Short mmCIF file of C-alpha atoms and ligand atoms in Angstrom, two decimals:
data_model
loop_
_atom_site.label_atom_id
_atom_site.label_comp_id
_atom_site.label_asym_id
_atom_site.label_seq_id
_atom_site.Cartn_x
_atom_site.Cartn_y
_atom_site.Cartn_z
CA MET V 16 -53.50 49.85 61.87
CA SER V 17 -50.73 51.67 63.69
CA PRO V 18 -48.54 48.60 64.31
CA ALA V 19 -48.24 48.20 60.54
CA TRP V 20 -46.69 51.63 59.98
CA PRO V 21 -43.23 51.05 61.35
CA GLY V 22 -42.92 47.91 59.19
CA ALA V 23 -44.02 49.80 56.09
CA ARG V 24 -41.50 52.49 56.81
CA ALA V 25 -38.76 49.89 57.10
CA VAL V 26 -39.72 48.39 53.77
CA LEU V 27 -39.60 51.80 52.16
CA ARG V 28 -36.21 52.52 53.68
CA LEU V 29 -34.90 49.14 52.45
CA GLY V 30 -36.30 49.79 48.97
CA GLY V 31 -34.59 53.18 48.85
CA LEU V 32 -31.29 51.64 49.88
CA THR V 33 -31.60 48.96 47.20
CA LEU V 34 -32.34 51.60 44.57
CA LEU V 35 -29.29 53.56 45.64
CA LEU V 36 -27.12 50.47 45.48
CA LEU V 37 -28.46 49.63 42.03
CA LEU V 38 -27.73 53.18 40.81
CA LEU V 39 -24.24 52.98 42.25
CA LEU V 40 -23.71 49.70 40.46
CA LEU V 41 -25.13 50.94 37.15
CA CYS V 42 -23.51 54.40 37.14
CA PRO V 43 -19.93 53.32 36.28
CA GLN V 44 -21.31 51.13 33.49
CA ALA V 45 -23.35 53.96 32.12
CA ALA V 46 -20.18 56.00 32.22
CA ARG V 47 -18.39 53.31 30.16
CA GLY V 48 -21.20 53.41 27.61
CA ASP V 49 -23.00 50.75 25.61
CA CYS V 50 -22.13 49.78 22.04
CA GLY V 51 -25.63 48.60 21.35
CA LEU V 52 -26.37 45.67 19.02
CA PRO V 53 -23.40 44.55 16.88
CA PRO V 54 -23.51 45.24 13.09
CA ASP V 55 -25.22 42.94 10.60
CA ILE V 56 -22.79 40.78 8.63
CA PRO V 57 -23.91 38.96 5.46
CA ASN V 58 -24.50 35.21 5.87
CA ALA V 59 -23.61 35.28 9.57
CA GLN V 60 -25.42 35.69 12.90
CA PRO V 61 -23.93 37.22 16.07
CA ASP V 62 -23.96 34.99 19.10
CA LEU V 63 -25.50 37.45 21.62
CA GLU V 64 -25.93 34.89 24.40
CA GLY V 65 -29.26 36.55 25.24
CA LEU V 66 -27.65 39.93 26.11
CA THR V 67 -28.96 43.35 25.00
CA SER V 68 -26.38 45.60 26.66
CA PHE V 69 -22.74 45.57 25.50
CA PRO V 70 -20.33 47.62 27.53
CA GLU V 71 -16.74 48.41 26.55
CA GLN V 72 -14.53 45.38 25.86
CA SER V 73 -17.53 43.14 25.13
CA ILE V 74 -16.66 40.63 22.42
CA ILE V 75 -19.31 39.21 20.10
CA THR V 76 -18.56 36.30 17.78
CA TYR V 77 -20.54 35.55 14.62
CA ILE V 78 -21.51 32.14 13.29
CA CYS V 79 -21.75 31.49 9.51
CA ASP V 80 -25.15 30.52 8.14
CA PRO V 81 -25.61 26.88 7.03
CA GLY V 82 -23.86 26.23 3.70
CA PHE V 83 -21.38 29.02 4.41
CA ILE V 84 -17.86 28.60 5.72
CA LYS V 85 -15.55 31.08 7.46
CA ILE V 86 -12.93 32.46 5.10
CA PRO V 87 -9.53 31.63 6.63
CA GLY V 88 -7.65 34.65 7.94
CA ARG V 89 -10.70 36.85 8.35
CA THR V 90 -12.05 37.87 11.74
CA ASP V 91 -15.38 36.52 12.92
CA SER V 92 -15.80 38.71 16.03
CA VAL V 93 -16.19 42.34 17.08
CA ILE V 94 -15.19 44.18 20.26
CA CYS V 95 -16.91 47.19 21.84
CA LEU V 96 -14.38 50.05 21.67
CA ASN V 97 -14.57 53.05 24.07
CA GLY V 98 -18.05 51.98 24.99
CA ASN V 99 -19.52 53.61 21.90
CA ARG V 100 -18.58 51.68 18.71
CA TRP V 101 -17.84 48.18 17.51
CA SER V 102 -14.50 47.25 15.93
CA ASN V 103 -14.44 46.90 12.12
CA ILE V 104 -15.51 43.62 10.59
CA THR V 105 -15.87 42.66 6.93
CA GLU V 106 -17.92 39.87 5.37
CA PHE V 107 -16.17 36.65 6.35
CA CYS V 108 -18.62 33.86 5.39
CA ASN V 109 -18.81 32.46 1.87
CA ARG V 110 -20.48 29.59 0.13
CA SER V 111 -18.22 26.51 0.04
CA CYS V 112 -18.09 23.02 -1.25
CA ASN V 113 -17.88 20.31 1.40
CA VAL V 114 -14.53 18.73 2.20
CA PRO V 115 -13.43 16.86 -0.99
CA PRO V 116 -14.39 13.18 -1.20
CA THR V 117 -12.16 10.46 0.20
CA LEU V 118 -10.99 8.24 -2.65
CA LEU V 119 -9.99 4.60 -2.33
CA TYR V 120 -7.03 5.04 -4.67
CA ALA V 121 -5.86 8.56 -3.82
CA SER V 122 -5.50 11.03 -0.95
CA LEU V 123 -5.63 14.83 -0.95
CA LYS V 124 -2.36 16.60 -1.39
CA LYS V 125 -1.21 19.16 1.16
CA PRO V 126 -2.46 21.77 1.99
CA TYR V 127 -5.93 20.75 0.76
CA ASN V 128 -6.13 17.97 3.34
CA GLN V 129 -6.07 20.60 6.11
CA GLN V 130 -8.71 22.97 4.67
CA ASN V 131 -12.45 23.25 5.00
CA TYR V 132 -13.09 26.40 2.93
CA PHE V 133 -13.54 25.59 -0.78
CA PRO V 134 -15.32 28.49 -2.55
CA LEU V 135 -16.79 28.19 -6.03
CA GLY V 136 -14.09 27.32 -8.57
CA SER V 137 -11.69 25.83 -6.03
CA ILE V 138 -9.41 23.18 -7.46
CA VAL V 139 -7.87 20.49 -5.27
CA GLU V 140 -5.29 17.87 -6.21
CA TYR V 141 -4.85 14.26 -5.13
CA GLU V 142 -1.91 11.86 -5.04
CA CYS V 143 -2.05 8.08 -5.47
CA ARG V 144 -2.16 5.89 -2.39
CA LEU V 145 0.41 3.11 -1.88
CA GLY V 146 -0.27 0.16 -4.15
CA TYR V 147 -1.52 2.46 -6.93
CA ARG V 148 0.23 4.26 -9.74
CA ARG V 149 -0.70 7.45 -11.53
CA GLU V 150 -2.49 7.24 -14.87
CA HIS V 151 -0.98 10.36 -16.38
CA SER V 152 -3.53 10.70 -19.15
CA LEU V 153 -6.21 11.46 -16.55
CA SER V 154 -6.52 14.49 -14.30
CA GLY V 155 -5.76 14.11 -10.62
CA LYS V 156 -7.74 17.24 -9.79
CA ILE V 157 -11.39 18.07 -9.02
CA THR V 158 -13.24 21.41 -9.05
CA CYS V 159 -15.89 22.97 -6.81
CA LEU V 160 -18.76 23.49 -9.27
CA GLN V 161 -21.55 26.08 -9.54
CA ASN V 162 -23.89 23.84 -7.54
CA PHE V 163 -21.24 23.60 -4.81
CA MET V 164 -20.63 19.95 -5.61
CA TRP V 165 -17.24 18.57 -6.58
CA SER V 166 -16.65 17.46 -10.16
CA GLU V 167 -16.58 13.67 -10.58
CA PRO V 168 -12.97 12.46 -10.25
CA ASP V 169 -11.47 10.24 -12.94
CA GLU V 170 -9.93 7.01 -11.75
CA PHE V 171 -6.55 8.60 -12.23
CA CYS V 172 -4.69 5.99 -10.13
CA LYS V 173 -4.57 2.34 -11.15
CA ARG V 174 -3.79 -0.70 -9.01
CA LYS V 175 -0.19 -1.88 -9.26
CA PRO V 176 0.51 -5.56 -9.98
CA CYS V 177 1.93 -8.14 -7.60
CA PRO V 178 5.00 -10.06 -8.82
CA ASN V 179 4.33 -13.04 -11.09
CA PRO V 180 3.09 -15.80 -8.73
CA GLY V 181 5.18 -18.47 -10.52
CA GLU V 182 4.08 -22.04 -11.08
CA ILE V 183 3.10 -25.06 -9.02
CA GLU V 184 4.69 -28.36 -10.01
CA ASN V 185 1.88 -30.86 -10.75
CA GLY V 186 -0.67 -28.15 -10.01
CA HIS V 187 -2.38 -25.05 -11.31
CA ILE V 188 -2.66 -21.39 -10.29
CA ASN V 189 -6.08 -19.98 -11.07
CA ILE V 190 -5.87 -16.22 -11.62
CA THR V 191 -9.50 -15.27 -10.93
CA THR V 192 -9.36 -11.76 -12.44
CA ASP V 193 -5.82 -10.39 -12.44
CA ILE V 194 -2.74 -10.21 -10.21
CA LEU V 195 -3.25 -6.54 -9.24
CA TYR V 196 -3.35 -5.12 -5.71
CA GLY V 197 -6.27 -6.62 -3.78
CA SER V 198 -6.97 -9.54 -6.11
CA SER V 199 -6.77 -13.21 -5.18
CA ILE V 200 -5.45 -16.32 -6.87
CA THR V 201 -6.46 -19.91 -6.07
CA PHE V 202 -4.46 -23.11 -6.22
CA SER V 203 -5.31 -26.63 -7.30
CA CYS V 204 -3.40 -29.84 -7.96
CA ASN V 205 -3.47 -32.23 -10.90
CA THR V 206 -5.35 -35.51 -10.40
CA GLY V 207 -3.29 -37.94 -8.41
CA TYR V 208 -1.75 -35.12 -6.38
CA GLU V 209 -2.86 -33.58 -3.13
CA LEU V 210 -2.48 -29.95 -2.10
CA VAL V 211 -0.29 -29.23 0.92
CA GLY V 212 -0.52 -25.59 2.01
CA GLU V 213 -2.87 -22.70 1.36
CA THR V 214 -5.59 -22.87 -1.28
CA SER V 215 -5.50 -19.15 -2.10
CA SER V 216 -3.36 -16.03 -1.82
CA TYR V 217 -4.01 -12.28 -1.96
CA CYS V 218 -2.02 -9.45 -3.49
CA VAL V 219 -1.38 -7.28 -0.41
CA LEU V 220 0.69 -4.28 0.57
CA VAL V 221 3.56 -4.88 3.00
CA GLY V 222 5.23 -1.58 3.73
CA LYS V 223 5.39 -0.01 0.28
CA THR V 224 5.68 -3.29 -1.62
CA LEU V 225 3.01 -5.51 -3.13
CA VAL V 226 3.45 -9.16 -2.20
CA TRP V 227 1.39 -12.36 -2.12
CA SER V 228 -0.13 -12.99 1.29
CA ASP V 229 0.57 -16.75 1.24
CA PRO V 230 3.25 -18.95 -0.30
CA LEU V 231 2.46 -21.36 -3.12
CA PRO V 232 1.31 -24.78 -1.91
CA GLU V 233 2.98 -28.09 -2.80
CA CYS V 234 1.27 -30.74 -4.88
CA LYS V 235 2.29 -34.11 -3.43
CA GLU V 236 1.69 -37.40 -5.16
CA ILE V 237 -1.23 -39.24 -3.55
CA VAL V 238 0.02 -42.57 -2.13
CA HIS V 239 -2.05 -45.77 -2.01
CA VAL V 240 -2.85 -46.46 1.58
CA THR V 241 -3.86 -49.99 2.62
CA PRO V 242 -5.97 -49.84 5.76
CA THR V 243 -4.12 -50.77 8.96
CA PRO V 244 -5.77 -54.01 10.21
CA GLN V 245 -7.31 -54.15 13.70
CA LYS V 246 -6.15 -57.78 14.01
CA PRO V 247 -3.63 -59.52 11.80
CA THR V 248 -5.35 -61.41 9.03
CA THR V 249 -2.24 -63.12 7.77
CA VAL V 250 0.52 -64.02 10.14
CA ASN V 251 2.82 -66.42 8.48
CA VAL V 252 2.88 -65.26 4.91
CA PRO V 253 6.18 -63.57 4.19
CA GLY V 254 6.25 -60.63 1.85
CA THR V 255 2.62 -59.60 2.42
CA VAL V 256 3.27 -59.10 6.10
CA VAL V 257 4.95 -55.77 5.72
CA SER V 258 2.49 -54.19 3.35
CA SER V 259 -0.52 -55.28 5.39
CA ALA V 260 0.80 -54.42 8.81
CA SER V 261 3.10 -51.48 8.20
CA GLN V 262 2.03 -48.37 10.15
CA LYS V 263 3.25 -46.06 7.42
CA PRO V 264 1.51 -46.36 4.08
CA ALA V 265 3.69 -48.26 1.67
CA THR V 266 3.61 -47.33 -1.98
CA VAL V 267 2.60 -49.98 -4.44
CA LYS V 268 5.64 -49.42 -6.58
CA ALA V 269 8.02 -49.86 -3.67
CA PRO V 270 10.34 -52.83 -4.24
CA ALA V 271 10.00 -55.90 -2.01
CA THR V 272 13.45 -55.43 -0.55
CA GLN V 273 12.46 -52.00 0.59
CA SER V 274 9.30 -53.38 2.18
CA GLN V 275 11.29 -56.00 4.05
CA ALA V 276 13.68 -53.36 5.25
CA VAL V 277 11.10 -52.08 7.71
CA PRO V 278 10.12 -55.11 9.83
CA GLN V 279 10.38 -52.97 12.98
CA GLU V 280 7.18 -51.31 11.93
CA THR V 281 5.12 -54.49 12.01
CA THR V 282 2.61 -54.83 14.82
CA PRO V 283 3.51 -56.95 17.85
CA PHE V 284 1.04 -59.56 16.56
CA GLN V 285 3.21 -60.28 13.59
CA THR V 286 6.18 -62.57 13.37
CA ARG V 287 9.40 -60.64 13.35
CA SER V 288 11.21 -62.93 10.93
CA PRO V 289 9.02 -63.37 7.89
CA THR V 290 11.74 -65.26 5.96
CA LYS V 291 11.66 -68.19 8.46
CA GLY V 292 7.93 -67.97 9.01
CA LYS V 293 6.79 -71.23 7.34
CA GLU V 294 9.40 -73.59 8.93
CA THR V 295 9.24 -72.28 12.46
CA LEU V 296 6.49 -72.98 14.90
CA PRO V 297 6.00 -70.62 17.75
CA VAL V 298 7.93 -71.52 20.90
CA GLY V 299 4.79 -72.27 22.90
CA ALA V 300 3.41 -74.64 20.25
CA SER V 301 6.62 -76.68 19.97
CA THR V 302 6.74 -77.07 23.74
CA ILE V 303 3.18 -78.39 23.76
CA VAL V 304 4.01 -80.81 20.92
CA SER V 305 7.13 -82.12 22.72
CA GLY V 306 5.09 -82.50 25.89
CA LEU V 307 2.39 -84.44 24.08
CA VAL V 308 5.00 -86.71 22.50
CA ALA V 309 6.64 -87.35 25.87
CA VAL V 310 3.28 -88.12 27.52
CA THR V 311 2.36 -90.48 24.64
CA ILE V 312 5.69 -92.31 24.98
CA ILE V 313 5.30 -92.65 28.76
CA ILE V 314 1.67 -93.87 28.52
CA GLY V 315 2.62 -96.30 25.69
CA SER V 316 5.54 -97.66 27.72
CA LEU V 317 3.30 -98.13 30.74
CA ILE V 318 0.74 -100.00 28.61
CA LEU V 319 3.52 -102.23 27.17
CA VAL V 320 4.93 -102.91 30.67
CA ARG V 321 1.43 -103.85 31.87
CA ILE V 322 0.91 -106.20 28.87
CA PHE V 323 4.26 -107.94 29.50
CA TRP V 324 3.48 -108.11 33.22
CA ASP V 325 0.08 -109.71 32.63
CA TYR V 326 1.61 -112.15 30.07
CA GLY V 327 4.31 -113.15 32.57
CA LYS V 328 1.73 -113.81 35.34
CA SER V 329 -0.55 -115.88 33.17
CA GLY V 330 2.41 -117.73 31.55
C1 LIG Z 428 -12.64 50.92 10.32
O1 LIG Z 428 -12.79 51.20 8.95
C2 LIG Z 428 -12.90 52.57 8.67
C3 LIG Z 428 -13.19 52.70 7.18
O2 LIG Z 428 -12.55 51.72 6.42
C4 LIG Z 428 -11.60 53.24 9.08
O3 LIG Z 428 -11.69 54.62 8.84
C5 LIG Z 428 -11.39 52.99 10.55
O4 LIG Z 428 -10.15 53.53 10.95
C6 LIG Z 428 -11.39 51.54 10.87
N1 LIG Z 428 -11.36 51.39 12.29
C7 LIG Z 428 -10.62 50.46 12.87
C8 LIG Z 428 -10.74 50.37 14.34
O5 LIG Z 428 -9.89 49.68 12.27
C1 LIG Z 429 -16.85 34.04 -2.26
O1 LIG Z 429 -16.31 33.15 -3.23
C2 LIG Z 429 -16.34 33.63 -4.53
C3 LIG Z 429 -15.85 32.53 -5.40
O2 LIG Z 429 -14.56 32.13 -5.07
C4 LIG Z 429 -15.46 34.87 -4.62
O3 LIG Z 429 -15.52 35.39 -5.92
C5 LIG Z 429 -15.98 35.89 -3.63
O4 LIG Z 429 -15.12 37.02 -3.61
C6 LIG Z 429 -16.04 35.31 -2.26
N1 LIG Z 429 -16.63 36.22 -1.33
C7 LIG Z 429 -15.95 36.74 -0.33
C8 LIG Z 429 -16.75 37.65 0.56
O5 LIG Z 429 -14.78 36.57 -0.18
C1 LIG Z 430 -10.75 -20.81 -11.88
O1 LIG Z 430 -11.66 -20.29 -10.93
C2 LIG Z 430 -12.93 -20.02 -11.45
C3 LIG Z 430 -13.75 -19.39 -10.36
O2 LIG Z 430 -13.56 -20.02 -9.13
C4 LIG Z 430 -13.54 -21.30 -11.99
O3 LIG Z 430 -14.79 -21.03 -12.56
C5 LIG Z 430 -12.63 -21.90 -13.04
O4 LIG Z 430 -13.15 -23.12 -13.46
C6 LIG Z 430 -11.24 -22.09 -12.46
N1 LIG Z 430 -10.34 -22.53 -13.53
C7 LIG Z 430 -9.45 -23.49 -13.34
C8 LIG Z 430 -8.60 -23.79 -14.52
O5 LIG Z 430 -9.31 -24.09 -12.29
#
């Protein structure tokens, strides 16, 4: 038992020292006082951060209850003064409408676009966005109502029109609904014409101006295209050569002289001089013919020589 006593004594001594230290630590605070719990504020709760003791200079901030918003310019915190009282604070939370709705055609005017406190009866004003113009017979304002909802806004800004799209030669512009900001128009061509370009365009905003997104297309006369032959079907028929072998489509109404003016565009298979086509044989063919004639003459002569030779021998 005895060996335990010195240890117990040491523990006691240590405990006493700790107590003394604690007292020393607490004494100056006790001297500075304690403000106690901060005052109750309507529609707000103090953020105590789990503390129960609030010495001098302690600052407590309140948070507004849900549905309530801090009134701008009013304080939302208290400070412990002289260690015995909290600084003055007045009610600073009030019921408020939400931030006003975002409208497609209008934006909130200053300073409403920088606020979040809109008590009952608040009135805010909008201004038209680019591409829209004000309809002066309608109100551009909304009110925070009794139920803390905003009054329904009128459509007090109307879409501005794009410039007149004009006309397409040999074609048609189909205005689907109107030519106002955001709408589209479509293009088509009359029969016998083909559309070159875009088939539709939109009324869009470029900078502050409404313009058509795409230029008008062109309606070009459809040309009769004769299929380009894989092999030449007619070689020696002048006149038809060009229209059947021309790489570029030739129009039916094109005059013959015009057709003949483009012999360079005939395929290599075609004769290059259609005007002389019928009278002229190809170089190769005439050579063969001359050769055949020569051979025939030589063979004939030889036969004749042999006949005369045989006749002379027998006679
Ligand atoms: C707090 O308000 C009371 C009463 O309105 C006033 O007498 C006192 O001076 C104010 N104290 C401070 C610190 O503003
Ligand atoms: C709260 O808002 C209402 C309506 O605007 C106003 O009459 C009242 O004074 C406000 N309350 C406070 C504490 O400011
Ligand atoms: C215009 O467009 C609408 C909808 O695409 C279509 O029903 C109508 O037939 C078109 N009108 C003309 C003239 O092309």
